[in-house]
């Protein structure tokens, strides 16, 4: 009589040989963590508990695998966030591997407003509603050279973009979103003040489209 439990155990792949001919050197969850880091935008302790633990247990191996792809690992233990960045471009032999999103003026003022809200929260966590944020951004409508309806349409598109890239995280409270702590690692207070001062100067009505880019941590 066949012991079905033993048979299933024999057929189950071990942690390294996941399929016939598998030459990978990372255990299962470390590979999953590596893939999530490359897909982006991030791995978080709160939302990806197993993957976060796998990064902690296999960090040197994961960093080595990322280095082969011209990527570096950024880990914030305090915030519980890990994501990838381009390796330092010491010369023109080092290509850019991270997909960068071109930001419009409206994208940028929304992103900076979300980052500023994080700075104002001593706990390092900020929760917002769309209406609250849009009300704060209404002063920029003239700088965007748009009528009210056009400006609202642009804001809606930017909001949807940042929900998709996990910069805005839905909560159990309908209509409330958490601002991803990853923004605390991308923009510092001085950078925010400098760009916001520039945009305030555009309030005379000059078109404010900029060729900004934003790296949310996703690689091509």
Tab-separated table of C-alpha atoms in Angstrom:
chain	number	residue	atom	x	y	z
A	1	UNK	CA	0.000	0.000	0.000
A	2	UNK	CA	1.337	3.406	-0.970
A	3	UNK	CA	1.735	6.010	1.744
A	4	UNK	CA	0.113	8.991	-0.017
A	5	UNK	CA	1.637	11.449	2.422
A	6	UNK	CA	5.154	10.195	1.672
A	7	UNK	CA	4.475	10.187	-2.053
A	8	UNK	CA	3.341	13.800	-2.000
A	9	UNK	CA	6.356	14.771	0.071
A	10	UNK	CA	8.671	13.096	-2.455
A	11	UNK	CA	7.030	14.947	-5.341
A	12	UNK	CA	7.093	18.361	-3.646
A	13	UNK	CA	10.100	20.443	-4.744
A	14	UNK	CA	12.633	21.261	-2.067
A	15	UNK	CA	13.461	24.867	-1.235
A	16	UNK	CA	16.173	25.188	-3.867
A	17	UNK	CA	15.401	22.691	-6.632
A	18	UNK	CA	11.958	24.027	-7.473
A	19	UNK	CA	11.668	22.258	-10.842
A	20	UNK	CA	13.727	19.762	-12.846
A	21	UNK	CA	16.966	21.396	-13.925
A	22	UNK	CA	16.535	24.380	-11.566
A	23	UNK	CA	19.993	25.901	-11.022
A	24	UNK	CA	18.869	28.741	-8.792
A	25	UNK	CA	20.719	29.302	-5.538
A	26	UNK	CA	18.087	31.175	-3.528
A	27	UNK	CA	15.354	29.574	-1.432
A	28	UNK	CA	11.750	29.975	-2.531
A	29	UNK	CA	10.713	33.052	-0.533
A	30	UNK	CA	13.998	34.797	-1.261
A	31	UNK	CA	13.328	34.353	-4.991
A	32	UNK	CA	9.813	35.680	-4.522
A	33	UNK	CA	11.208	38.681	-2.647
A	34	UNK	CA	13.772	39.286	-5.384
A	35	UNK	CA	11.069	39.176	-8.040
A	36	UNK	CA	8.845	41.582	-6.090
A	37	UNK	CA	11.740	44.010	-5.684
A	38	UNK	CA	12.423	43.950	-9.425
A	39	UNK	CA	8.745	44.312	-10.322
A	40	UNK	CA	8.416	47.104	-7.773
A	41	UNK	CA	7.557	49.366	-6.351
A	42	UNK	CA	8.616	47.912	-2.967
A	43	UNK	CA	8.447	45.175	-0.357
A	44	UNK	CA	6.991	46.188	2.994
A	45	UNK	CA	7.005	44.420	6.329
A	46	UNK	CA	3.318	45.218	6.813
A	47	UNK	CA	2.076	43.888	3.480
A	48	UNK	CA	4.693	41.286	2.526
A	49	UNK	CA	5.626	39.632	5.817
A	50	UNK	CA	7.156	36.457	4.368
A	51	UNK	CA	9.088	38.342	1.695
A	52	UNK	CA	10.345	40.906	4.207
A	53	UNK	CA	11.632	38.091	6.415
A	54	UNK	CA	13.253	36.445	3.394
A	55	UNK	CA	15.125	39.664	2.571
A	56	UNK	CA	16.430	39.846	6.135
A	57	UNK	CA	17.540	36.182	6.060
A	58	UNK	CA	19.107	36.261	2.597
A	59	UNK	CA	20.152	39.887	2.173
A	60	UNK	CA	23.742	39.340	0.926
A	61	UNK	CA	22.568	36.846	-1.707
A	62	UNK	CA	19.704	39.107	-2.810
A	63	UNK	CA	22.046	42.105	-3.005
A	64	UNK	CA	24.427	40.052	-5.139
A	65	UNK	CA	21.634	38.983	-7.495
A	66	UNK	CA	20.486	42.607	-7.833
A	67	UNK	CA	24.056	43.794	-8.459
A	68	UNK	CA	24.189	41.470	-11.474
A	69	UNK	CA	21.297	43.554	-12.852
A	70	UNK	CA	22.930	46.931	-12.062
A	71	UNK	CA	20.607	47.462	-9.078
A	72	UNK	CA	21.178	48.224	-5.406
A	73	UNK	CA	18.939	47.333	-2.477
A	74	UNK	CA	17.605	50.042	-0.156
A	75	UNK	CA	16.232	48.812	3.172
A	76	UNK	CA	14.728	50.962	5.928
A	77	UNK	CA	14.290	48.865	9.056
A	78	UNK	CA	12.467	51.682	10.838
A	79	UNK	CA	9.898	52.113	8.072
A	80	UNK	CA	9.755	48.436	7.154
A	81	UNK	CA	10.403	49.149	3.468
A	82	UNK	CA	12.748	47.695	0.865
A	83	UNK	CA	13.113	48.759	-2.770
A	84	UNK	CA	15.708	48.942	-5.519
A	85	UNK	CA	17.644	51.797	-7.070
A	86	UNK	CA	20.013	52.067	-9.994
A	87	UNK	CA	23.600	51.227	-9.199
A	88	UNK	CA	25.835	54.317	-8.996
A	89	UNK	CA	26.664	55.425	-12.533
A	90	UNK	CA	30.398	55.801	-12.063
A	91	UNK	CA	30.874	55.816	-15.843
A	92	UNK	CA	28.928	55.223	-19.043
A	93	UNK	CA	29.341	51.450	-18.782
A	94	UNK	CA	26.712	51.339	-15.998
A	95	UNK	CA	23.237	51.418	-17.589
A	96	UNK	CA	20.054	52.575	-15.888
A	97	UNK	CA	17.899	49.578	-14.989
A	98	UNK	CA	15.069	51.251	-13.077
A	99	UNK	CA	11.956	52.346	-14.923
A	100	UNK	CA	11.408	56.055	-14.316
A	101	UNK	CA	8.042	57.703	-14.742
A	102	UNK	CA	7.884	61.119	-16.320
A	103	UNK	CA	5.950	63.452	-14.060
A	104	UNK	CA	3.685	66.279	-15.143
A	105	UNK	CA	3.335	69.438	-13.115
A	106	UNK	CA	0.185	68.055	-11.466
A	107	UNK	CA	1.902	64.732	-10.710
A	108	UNK	CA	4.734	66.570	-9.016
A	109	UNK	CA	2.683	68.894	-6.836
A	110	UNK	CA	0.575	65.939	-5.687
A	111	UNK	CA	3.674	63.884	-4.905
A	112	UNK	CA	5.304	66.719	-2.987
A	113	UNK	CA	2.116	67.431	-1.045
A	114	UNK	CA	1.900	63.784	0.007
A	115	UNK	CA	5.565	63.868	1.066
A	116	UNK	CA	5.020	67.062	3.060
A	117	UNK	CA	2.128	65.431	4.897
A	118	UNK	CA	4.486	62.653	5.928
A	119	UNK	CA	6.925	65.216	7.293
A	120	UNK	CA	4.186	66.792	9.387
A	121	UNK	CA	3.295	63.505	11.063
A	122	UNK	CA	5.555	62.739	13.972
A	123	UNK	CA	4.551	59.076	13.815
A	124	UNK	CA	5.877	58.740	10.256
A	125	UNK	CA	2.463	57.664	8.972
A	126	UNK	CA	-0.030	59.886	7.173
A	127	UNK	CA	-3.627	59.110	6.217
A	128	UNK	CA	-5.520	61.247	3.729
A	129	UNK	CA	-8.662	61.450	1.671
A	130	UNK	CA	-8.778	62.547	-1.941
A	131	UNK	CA	-10.913	65.596	-1.095
A	132	UNK	CA	-8.491	66.799	1.601
A	133	UNK	CA	-5.528	66.626	-0.736
A	134	UNK	CA	-7.332	68.115	-3.725
A	135	UNK	CA	-8.447	71.070	-1.589
A	136	UNK	CA	-4.818	71.746	-0.680
A	137	UNK	CA	-3.798	71.670	-4.337
A	138	UNK	CA	-6.480	74.031	-5.617
A	139	UNK	CA	-4.093	76.995	-5.276
A	140	UNK	CA	-1.952	75.534	-8.067
A	141	UNK	CA	-4.697	75.564	-10.708
A	142	UNK	CA	-3.532	78.877	-12.194
A	143	UNK	CA	0.055	77.644	-12.395
A	144	UNK	CA	-1.168	74.590	-14.274
A	145	UNK	CA	-2.893	76.863	-16.824
A	146	UNK	CA	-6.095	74.804	-16.593
A	147	UNK	CA	-9.725	75.565	-15.913
A	148	UNK	CA	-11.302	73.993	-12.837
A	149	UNK	CA	-12.677	70.970	-14.686
A	150	UNK	CA	-9.409	70.350	-16.507
A	151	UNK	CA	-7.389	70.690	-13.314
A	152	UNK	CA	-9.649	68.212	-11.491
A	153	UNK	CA	-9.319	65.734	-14.359
A	154	UNK	CA	-5.517	65.954	-14.145
A	155	UNK	CA	-5.617	65.485	-10.377
A	156	UNK	CA	-7.805	62.404	-10.729
A	157	UNK	CA	-5.355	60.919	-13.240
A	158	UNK	CA	-2.393	61.633	-10.962
A	159	UNK	CA	-4.191	60.181	-7.949
A	160	UNK	CA	-4.968	56.974	-9.874
A	161	UNK	CA	-1.340	56.744	-10.994
A	162	UNK	CA	-0.075	56.857	-7.419
A	163	UNK	CA	-2.629	54.325	-6.212
A	164	UNK	CA	-1.440	51.982	-8.977
A	165	UNK	CA	2.217	52.432	-8.026
A	166	UNK	CA	1.446	51.941	-4.288
A	167	UNK	CA	2.381	55.478	-3.296
A	168	UNK	CA	-1.188	55.737	-1.994
A	169	UNK	CA	-2.292	52.628	-0.122
A	170	UNK	CA	-6.014	51.883	0.355
A	171	UNK	CA	-7.118	51.301	3.945
A	172	UNK	CA	-10.066	49.505	5.508
A	173	UNK	CA	-11.680	52.913	5.999
A	174	UNK	CA	-13.367	53.560	2.662
A	175	UNK	CA	-12.105	56.740	1.036
A	176	UNK	CA	-9.002	56.935	3.251
A	177	UNK	CA	-5.512	56.180	1.993
A	178	UNK	CA	-2.165	55.822	3.685
A	179	UNK	CA	0.733	57.731	2.160
A	180	UNK	CA	3.471	55.199	1.552
A	181	UNK	CA	6.462	55.756	3.854
A	182	UNK	CA	8.706	55.153	0.829
A	183	UNK	CA	8.335	58.858	0.028
A	184	UNK	CA	10.294	59.636	3.170
A	185	UNK	CA	13.289	57.896	1.584
A	186	UNK	CA	13.031	59.575	-1.817
A	187	UNK	CA	12.599	63.283	-1.073
A	188	UNK	CA	14.146	65.101	1.860
A	189	UNK	CA	12.725	68.285	3.372
A	190	UNK	CA	15.186	70.562	1.553
A	191	UNK	CA	14.308	69.122	-1.856
A	192	UNK	CA	10.606	69.552	-1.168
A	193	UNK	CA	11.033	73.184	-0.110
A	194	UNK	CA	13.141	73.975	-3.183
A	195	UNK	CA	10.686	72.512	-5.692
A	196	UNK	CA	7.621	73.899	-3.923
A	197	UNK	CA	9.184	77.368	-3.903
A	198	UNK	CA	9.717	77.065	-7.649
A	199	UNK	CA	6.117	76.047	-8.206
A	200	UNK	CA	4.790	78.806	-5.991
A	201	UNK	CA	6.603	81.214	-8.295
A	202	UNK	CA	4.600	79.821	-11.203
A	203	UNK	CA	1.306	80.946	-9.654
A	204	UNK	CA	1.277	83.901	-12.047
A	205	UNK	CA	-0.250	81.582	-14.655
A	206	UNK	CA	2.802	80.326	-16.520
A	207	UNK	CA	2.430	76.754	-17.751
A	208	UNK	CA	4.089	74.540	-15.207
A	209	UNK	CA	4.791	71.313	-17.066
A	210	UNK	CA	8.210	70.003	-16.103
A	211	UNK	CA	10.326	67.147	-17.299
A	212	UNK	CA	10.521	65.597	-13.829
A	213	UNK	CA	11.013	61.890	-13.304
A	214	UNK	CA	10.137	59.706	-10.380
A	215	UNK	CA	11.597	56.366	-9.399
A	216	UNK	CA	9.058	54.385	-7.395
A	217	UNK	CA	11.397	51.444	-7.221
A	218	UNK	CA	10.329	49.345	-10.201
A	219	UNK	CA	12.852	47.935	-12.631
A	220	UNK	CA	12.348	47.250	-16.325
